[in-house]
Amino acid sequence: MADSLTLSPPKKLDAGSVKIADVSKTFRVEGRTVHALDSVSLSIEAGEFISIVGPSGCGKSTLLRFLAGLDGPDSGRIIVDGEAIDRPSLRRGIVFQDHRLLPWFSVEKNIGLSLHSVSGSEVEKRERVQYLIDLVGLTGFEKALPHELSGGMSQRAAIARGLAPRPPLLLLDEPLGALDSLTRSHLQDELLAIWEREKCTVVMVTHDVEEAIYLSDRVVVMEPRPGRISQIFNIRNARPRYRDDPEFVTTRREITELLGSQKKKNH
Amino acid sequence: MTASSNRVSQAGLIWRALVLPAALIIIWAVLDAFSLLNSNILVSPTKVLVTAYQGFADGSIPGATAATLLRALTGWTIGASVGLVVGVLIGLSGIARGLFDPSISSLRQIALFAWIPLFSAWFGNGEIMKVTLISLGAFFPMALGAQAGCQNVPAPFREVGRALELSRFATLTKIILPAAVPAILTGLELSLNIAWLGTFGAEYLIGTGYINGMGDGLGAYLAAAREYARMDQVLLGVLFLALIGVALDRLVIGLSRRLIPWRTA
C-alpha cells in the first residue's frame, strides 16, 4: 500500500507545528533598505490550515520562503517540530505560484522526482505517485508533458509533487493565483479534501480574502513597510462553508476594510 | 487542424524556396541557348550535367563527397564531444571557468585557417592535421553552447532541486543538463556548420592542387578543377557542397526539434 512509504522518522500525529519567533529581514533595493519583515512572531499548531493575506510587499512570500528553508531571516528563529530550519527539507513541501514543473519530465516523473531522495522501493514510489495522480484528478495524464496541460492541471500536478513525500507541513505560495475563478473554486474544494485526508499542516499565501476565509482555520493579515502581522482572524464556521453565510460575509468585510485602511495609511 | 495547415504551409515554403534557384537555371539555359556564355567564365548547364554523369560513372564525385562527409563528421564528433565536456565543466564549476574560460575566449578569436601553418608543422599535411583542424573549429561553438546552457539554468528550477533535496549528481542529471539541452543543441548545430565549412577549407587549402585520389574530398576536387580551368567541375563541386551542407543542417535541426518538444510547442 502506498501509505507505507514514509520519511525516515515516523510521522507523529502532532507533526507539523511551527514557531516563528521575532523574525526580521531587510533587503537592499537600489541603495535603499527595505524592511521586508519586522519582528514577526506566529505559532501554528499541527494540523492547522493557516492563510496569510496582505498587499504585495508585506513580506508574506518572504515568510513562506523562510519556512521552506530557501532563504533565511537576518534575526529571529523559525522552528518546525522542535528543529530550527537552516535549509530546504522534504518534510516541508512547497507549491509555487508558477507551478515549476520541469518541462522535460512527464507528470508522473515530475511527481516522482520529489521521492528521488526518499528511501523506499521503486514499486512503493510508483504506487505513491499513482495514488497522488488519482487524488488530484490527473488520471490518464501520467505521461503528459507540462506544456500539454492546462494551468489548472499543472497546478494539480505541482500540488501532487508537494504532497508526495508526505510532508507534515505543506507550504502553498498563491497556488491558485493564476487560475480562472471556476477552476479556482473547484481546486479550493479539492485542496480541503486533500488536507483532510493527508492531515498535514498547511500554510498558504494568497491575495484572495474569500479564498483565505473559505479554507482556513485562521487568517493572518499582514501589512507592509515594514512587513508585519496586523491582525489574526479565527474562522470558526464549520466546513463546508458557504460564501454567502452572514458570518462569512462579516469576516470578509472586516478583513477587506482592514486591508483598505492599511492602503490609506501608507499613501 | 493546426498540424495539417502547418504542413501545407511548410510544403508551400519549400516551393517558394525553389523559385529563385529555378529562375537562375532558366536564365542560365536561355543565355546558353542564344550562345551568350563565355565558356571560360560560365559553361552551359548541359555541360555540367554531362560532367556530373561522368563523375558519377567513374565514381569520382560520390567518392569525393563521401570522403569530405566522413572527414567532416569525424572532426565534428571529436570536436563537439570535447567541447561538450569542457563546456559543461566550465558552466558548472567556477574554478574550471577561471582556469579555462579566458584562454578559450582568446583562442576563439584566432581564425580557424590561421592554425594551418602551425598544425602542418606539428602534424604534417595528412589526415591527422585536417581532422585536428576540423575538430578545433567544431570545439568552440559546442563548448560555448554547453557553458551558456549550464550557467543559465533558471533559478526557479534550481530551487525545485533544493526543495526536493536532490543530491548534486541528481541535480546535474535531472535539472541542469536537461535545462541546458536547448543551448547544447544550438551549439551542436553551429559546430556542425563550422565543421562542414572547415572541412572544405582544409581540403582546398592543404591539398596540393592535384587529385591524389577520391580520398582528397570535394575541396581537393575543386582546387584541381580550378588548376585545370574546368569550369564545369567547379560548378558541380560548389553545387554538391551546398546541397550536402543544407541536408546536414536540416537533419540536425530536425533531430533537435524532436528532442525538445517543450521548446517548439
PDB file of N, CA and C in Angstrom, chain B residues 159-212:
ATOM      1  N   GLU B 159      15.823  25.968  -7.599  1.00  0.00           N
ATOM      2  CA  GLU B 159      15.155  25.934  -6.293  1.00  0.00           C
ATOM      3  C   GLU B 159      14.335  24.672  -6.121  1.00  0.00           C
ATOM      4  N   VAL B 160      13.726  24.206  -7.220  1.00  0.00           N
ATOM      5  CA  VAL B 160      12.982  22.951  -7.139  1.00  0.00           C
ATOM      6  C   VAL B 160      13.932  21.843  -6.683  1.00  0.00           C
ATOM      7  N   GLY B 161      15.134  21.823  -7.263  1.00  0.00           N
ATOM      8  CA  GLY B 161      16.130  20.820  -6.871  1.00  0.00           C
ATOM      9  C   GLY B 161      16.472  20.907  -5.395  1.00  0.00           C
ATOM     10  N   ARG B 162      16.605  22.136  -4.889  1.00  0.00           N
ATOM     11  CA  ARG B 162      16.926  22.300  -3.465  1.00  0.00           C
ATOM     12  C   ARG B 162      15.755  21.849  -2.603  1.00  0.00           C
ATOM     13  N   ALA B 163      14.548  22.278  -2.991  1.00  0.00           N
ATOM     14  CA  ALA B 163      13.365  21.955  -2.190  1.00  0.00           C
ATOM     15  C   ALA B 163      13.140  20.441  -2.145  1.00  0.00           C
ATOM     16  N   LEU B 164      13.528  19.723  -3.204  1.00  0.00           N
ATOM     17  CA  LEU B 164      13.305  18.273  -3.234  1.00  0.00           C
ATOM     18  C   LEU B 164      14.513  17.503  -2.704  1.00  0.00           C
ATOM     19  N   GLU B 165      15.482  18.243  -2.120  1.00  0.00           N
ATOM     20  CA  GLU B 165      16.672  17.643  -1.526  1.00  0.00           C
ATOM     21  C   GLU B 165      17.409  16.729  -2.485  1.00  0.00           C
ATOM     22  N   LEU B 166      17.537  17.150  -3.737  1.00  0.00           N
ATOM     23  CA  LEU B 166      18.266  16.328  -4.706  1.00  0.00           C
ATOM     24  C   LEU B 166      19.766  16.402  -4.423  1.00  0.00           C
ATOM     25  N   SER B 167      20.460  15.271  -4.640  1.00  0.00           N
ATOM     26  CA  SER B 167      21.915  15.254  -4.489  1.00  0.00           C
ATOM     27  C   SER B 167      22.527  16.075  -5.624  1.00  0.00           C
ATOM     28  N   ARG B 168      23.831  16.364  -5.511  1.00  0.00           N
ATOM     29  CA  ARG B 168      24.491  17.129  -6.580  1.00  0.00           C
ATOM     30  C   ARG B 168      24.373  16.416  -7.912  1.00  0.00           C
ATOM     31  N   PHE B 169      24.548  15.097  -7.871  1.00  0.00           N
ATOM     32  CA  PHE B 169      24.501  14.327  -9.116  1.00  0.00           C
ATOM     33  C   PHE B 169      23.094  14.345  -9.716  1.00  0.00           C
ATOM     34  N   ALA B 170      22.080  14.156  -8.853  1.00  0.00           N
ATOM     35  CA  ALA B 170      20.695  14.168  -9.352  1.00  0.00           C
ATOM     36  C   ALA B 170      20.334  15.558  -9.883  1.00  0.00           C
ATOM     37  N   THR B 171      20.826  16.609  -9.214  1.00  0.00           N
ATOM     38  CA  THR B 171      20.565  17.961  -9.702  1.00  0.00           C
ATOM     39  C   THR B 171      21.153  18.142 -11.093  1.00  0.00           C
ATOM     40  N   LEU B 172      22.357  17.577 -11.293  1.00  0.00           N
ATOM     41  CA  LEU B 172      23.018  17.695 -12.595  1.00  0.00           C
ATOM     42  C   LEU B 172      22.220  16.960 -13.682  1.00  0.00           C
ATOM     43  N   THR B 173      21.865  15.707 -13.397  1.00  0.00           N
ATOM     44  CA  THR B 173      21.254  14.887 -14.453  1.00  0.00           C
ATOM     45  C   THR B 173      19.769  15.192 -14.652  1.00  0.00           C
ATOM     46  N   LYS B 174      19.090  15.650 -13.606  1.00  0.00           N
ATOM     47  CA  LYS B 174      17.643  15.830 -13.736  1.00  0.00           C
ATOM     48  C   LYS B 174      17.240  17.280 -13.940  1.00  0.00           C
ATOM     49  N   ILE B 175      18.110  18.214 -13.587  1.00  0.00           N
ATOM     50  CA  ILE B 175      17.729  19.624 -13.728  1.00  0.00           C
ATOM     51  C   ILE B 175      18.690  20.391 -14.635  1.00  0.00           C
ATOM     52  N   ILE B 176      19.978  20.408 -14.298  1.00  0.00           N
ATOM     53  CA  ILE B 176      20.898  21.288 -15.027  1.00  0.00           C
ATOM     54  C   ILE B 176      21.063  20.845 -16.485  1.00  0.00           C
ATOM     55  N   LEU B 177      21.411  19.572 -16.691  1.00  0.00           N
ATOM     56  CA  LEU B 177      21.645  19.132 -18.076  1.00  0.00           C
ATOM     57  C   LEU B 177      20.387  19.213 -18.946  1.00  0.00           C
ATOM     58  N   PRO B 178      19.220  18.731 -18.467  1.00  0.00           N
ATOM     59  CA  PRO B 178      18.025  18.902 -19.313  1.00  0.00           C
ATOM     60  C   PRO B 178      17.729  20.366 -19.623  1.00  0.00           C
ATOM     61  N   ALA B 179      17.944  21.238 -18.631  1.00  0.00           N
ATOM     62  CA  ALA B 179      17.683  22.661 -18.878  1.00  0.00           C
ATOM     63  C   ALA B 179      18.663  23.219 -19.904  1.00  0.00           C
ATOM     64  N   ALA B 180      19.857  22.614 -19.968  1.00  0.00           N
ATOM     65  CA  ALA B 180      20.885  23.107 -20.892  1.00  0.00           C
ATOM     66  C   ALA B 180      20.726  22.522 -22.289  1.00  0.00           C
ATOM     67  N   VAL B 181      19.856  21.528 -22.446  1.00  0.00           N
ATOM     68  CA  VAL B 181      19.746  20.840 -23.738  1.00  0.00           C
ATOM     69  C   VAL B 181      19.493  21.789 -24.922  1.00  0.00           C
ATOM     70  N   PRO B 182      18.579  22.754 -24.829  1.00  0.00           N
ATOM     71  CA  PRO B 182      18.390  23.638 -25.983  1.00  0.00           C
ATOM     72  C   PRO B 182      19.668  24.374 -26.390  1.00  0.00           C
ATOM     73  N   ALA B 183      20.397  24.906 -25.412  1.00  0.00           N
ATOM     74  CA  ALA B 183      21.640  25.616 -25.728  1.00  0.00           C
ATOM     75  C   ALA B 183      22.686  24.650 -26.281  1.00  0.00           C
ATOM     76  N   ILE B 184      22.718  23.426 -25.737  1.00  0.00           N
ATOM     77  CA  ILE B 184      23.673  22.421 -26.222  1.00  0.00           C
ATOM     78  C   ILE B 184      23.369  22.062 -27.671  1.00  0.00           C
ATOM     79  N   LEU B 185      22.088  21.927 -27.997  1.00  0.00           N
ATOM     80  CA  LEU B 185      21.717  21.586 -29.373  1.00  0.00           C
ATOM     81  C   LEU B 185      22.048  22.722 -30.341  1.00  0.00           C
ATOM     82  N   THR B 186      21.858  23.946 -29.902  1.00  0.00           N
ATOM     83  CA  THR B 186      22.252  25.079 -30.738  1.00  0.00           C
ATOM     84  C   THR B 186      23.755  25.028 -30.992  1.00  0.00           C
ATOM     85  N   GLY B 187      24.515  24.732 -29.943  1.00  0.00           N
ATOM     86  CA  GLY B 187      25.958  24.587 -30.090  1.00  0.00           C
ATOM     87  C   GLY B 187      26.307  23.470 -31.057  1.00  0.00           C
ATOM     88  N   LEU B 188      25.559  22.392 -30.974  1.00  0.00           N
ATOM     89  CA  LEU B 188      25.791  21.239 -31.839  1.00  0.00           C
ATOM     90  C   LEU B 188      25.545  21.603 -33.306  1.00  0.00           C
ATOM     91  N   GLU B 189      24.458  22.339 -33.557  1.00  0.00           N
ATOM     92  CA  GLU B 189      24.136  22.759 -34.924  1.00  0.00           C
ATOM     93  C   GLU B 189      25.232  23.676 -35.473  1.00  0.00           C
ATOM     94  N   LEU B 190      25.626  24.657 -34.648  1.00  0.00           N
ATOM     95  CA  LEU B 190      26.663  25.591 -35.089  1.00  0.00           C
ATOM     96  C   LEU B 190      27.980  24.877 -35.335  1.00  0.00           C
ATOM     97  N   SER B 191      28.312  23.914 -34.464  1.00  0.00           N
ATOM     98  CA  SER B 191      29.608  23.261 -34.600  1.00  0.00           C
ATOM     99  C   SER B 191      29.623  22.359 -35.830  1.00  0.00           C
ATOM    100  N   LEU B 192      28.471  21.806 -36.197  1.00  0.00           N
ATOM    101  CA  LEU B 192      28.416  21.018 -37.437  1.00  0.00           C
ATOM    102  C   LEU B 192      28.642  21.934 -38.636  1.00  0.00           C
ATOM    103  N   ASN B 193      28.025  23.101 -38.576  1.00  0.00           N
ATOM    104  CA  ASN B 193      28.173  24.074 -39.652  1.00  0.00           C
ATOM    105  C   ASN B 193      29.642  24.460 -39.838  1.00  0.00           C
ATOM    106  N   ILE B 194      30.303  24.767 -38.710  1.00  0.00           N
ATOM    107  CA  ILE B 194      31.718  25.143 -38.766  1.00  0.00           C
ATOM    108  C   ILE B 194      32.555  23.963 -39.266  1.00  0.00           C
ATOM    109  N   ALA B 195      32.217  22.748 -38.809  1.00  0.00           N
ATOM    110  CA  ALA B 195      32.975  21.566 -39.218  1.00  0.00           C
ATOM    111  C   ALA B 195      32.873  21.369 -40.732  1.00  0.00           C
ATOM    112  N   TRP B 196      31.678  21.580 -41.270  1.00  0.00           N
ATOM    113  CA  TRP B 196      31.469  21.386 -42.708  1.00  0.00           C
ATOM    114  C   TRP B 196      32.265  22.417 -43.513  1.00  0.00           C
ATOM    115  N   LEU B 197      32.177  23.696 -43.106  1.00  0.00           N
ATOM    116  CA  LEU B 197      32.933  24.743 -43.791  1.00  0.00           C
ATOM    117  C   LEU B 197      34.436  24.506 -43.629  1.00  0.00           C
ATOM    118  N   GLY B 198      34.835  24.114 -42.424  1.00  0.00           N
ATOM    119  CA  GLY B 198      36.248  23.889 -42.135  1.00  0.00           C
ATOM    120  C   GLY B 198      36.815  22.730 -42.941  1.00  0.00           C
ATOM    121  N   THR B 199      35.995  21.705 -43.150  1.00  0.00           N
ATOM    122  CA  THR B 199      36.459  20.548 -43.912  1.00  0.00           C
ATOM    123  C   THR B 199      36.808  20.965 -45.333  1.00  0.00           C
ATOM    124  N   PHE B 200      35.910  21.709 -45.944  1.00  0.00           N
ATOM    125  CA  PHE B 200      36.181  22.158 -47.307  1.00  0.00           C
ATOM    126  C   PHE B 200      37.456  22.997 -47.334  1.00  0.00           C
ATOM    127  N   GLY B 201      37.572  23.939 -46.387  1.00  0.00           N
ATOM    128  CA  GLY B 201      38.748  24.806 -46.339  1.00  0.00           C
ATOM    129  C   GLY B 201      40.023  23.991 -46.189  1.00  0.00           C
ATOM    130  N   ALA B 202      39.986  23.027 -45.278  1.00  0.00           N
ATOM    131  CA  ALA B 202      41.175  22.197 -45.043  1.00  0.00           C
ATOM    132  C   ALA B 202      41.558  21.454 -46.319  1.00  0.00           C
ATOM    133  N   GLU B 203      40.564  20.871 -46.975  1.00  0.00           N
ATOM    134  CA  GLU B 203      40.844  20.100 -48.190  1.00  0.00           C
ATOM    135  C   GLU B 203      41.371  21.002 -49.298  1.00  0.00           C
ATOM    136  N   TYR B 204      40.764  22.159 -49.415  1.00  0.00           N
ATOM    137  CA  TYR B 204      41.119  23.065 -50.507  1.00  0.00           C
ATOM    138  C   TYR B 204      42.504  23.671 -50.280  1.00  0.00           C
ATOM    139  N   LEU B 205      42.750  24.136 -49.052  1.00  0.00           N
ATOM    140  CA  LEU B 205      43.983  24.875 -48.782  1.00  0.00           C
ATOM    141  C   LEU B 205      45.183  23.960 -48.567  1.00  0.00           C
ATOM    142  N   ILE B 206      44.936  22.788 -47.979  1.00  0.00           N
ATOM    143  CA  ILE B 206      46.060  21.914 -47.652  1.00  0.00           C
ATOM    144  C   ILE B 206      46.372  20.980 -48.820  1.00  0.00           C
ATOM    145  N   GLY B 207      45.383  20.802 -49.694  1.00  0.00           N
ATOM    146  CA  GLY B 207      45.602  19.947 -50.866  1.00  0.00           C
ATOM    147  C   GLY B 207      46.709  20.505 -51.731  1.00  0.00           C
ATOM    148  N   THR B 208      47.198  19.698 -52.652  1.00  0.00           N
ATOM    149  CA  THR B 208      48.358  20.089 -53.441  1.00  0.00           C
ATOM    150  C   THR B 208      47.968  20.691 -54.777  1.00  0.00           C
ATOM    151  N   GLY B 209      46.669  20.675 -55.078  1.00  0.00           N
ATOM    152  CA  GLY B 209      46.259  21.143 -56.386  1.00  0.00           C
ATOM    153  C   GLY B 209      46.119  19.988 -57.362  1.00  0.00           C
ATOM    154  N   TYR B 210      46.539  18.820 -56.951  1.00  0.00           N
ATOM    155  CA  TYR B 210      46.354  17.623 -57.780  1.00  0.00           C
ATOM    156  C   TYR B 210      45.470  16.657 -57.021  1.00  0.00           C
ATOM    157  N   ILE B 211      44.623  15.950 -57.760  1.00  0.00           N
ATOM    158  CA  ILE B 211      43.821  14.933 -57.094  1.00  0.00           C
ATOM    159  C   ILE B 211      44.659  13.678 -56.951  1.00  0.00           C
ATOM    160  N   ASN B 212      44.920  13.317 -55.716  1.00  0.00           N
ATOM    161  CA  ASN B 212      45.715  12.106 -55.483  1.00  0.00           C
ATOM    162  C   ASN B 212      44.820  10.884 -55.381  1.00  0.00           C
TER     163      ASN B 212
END
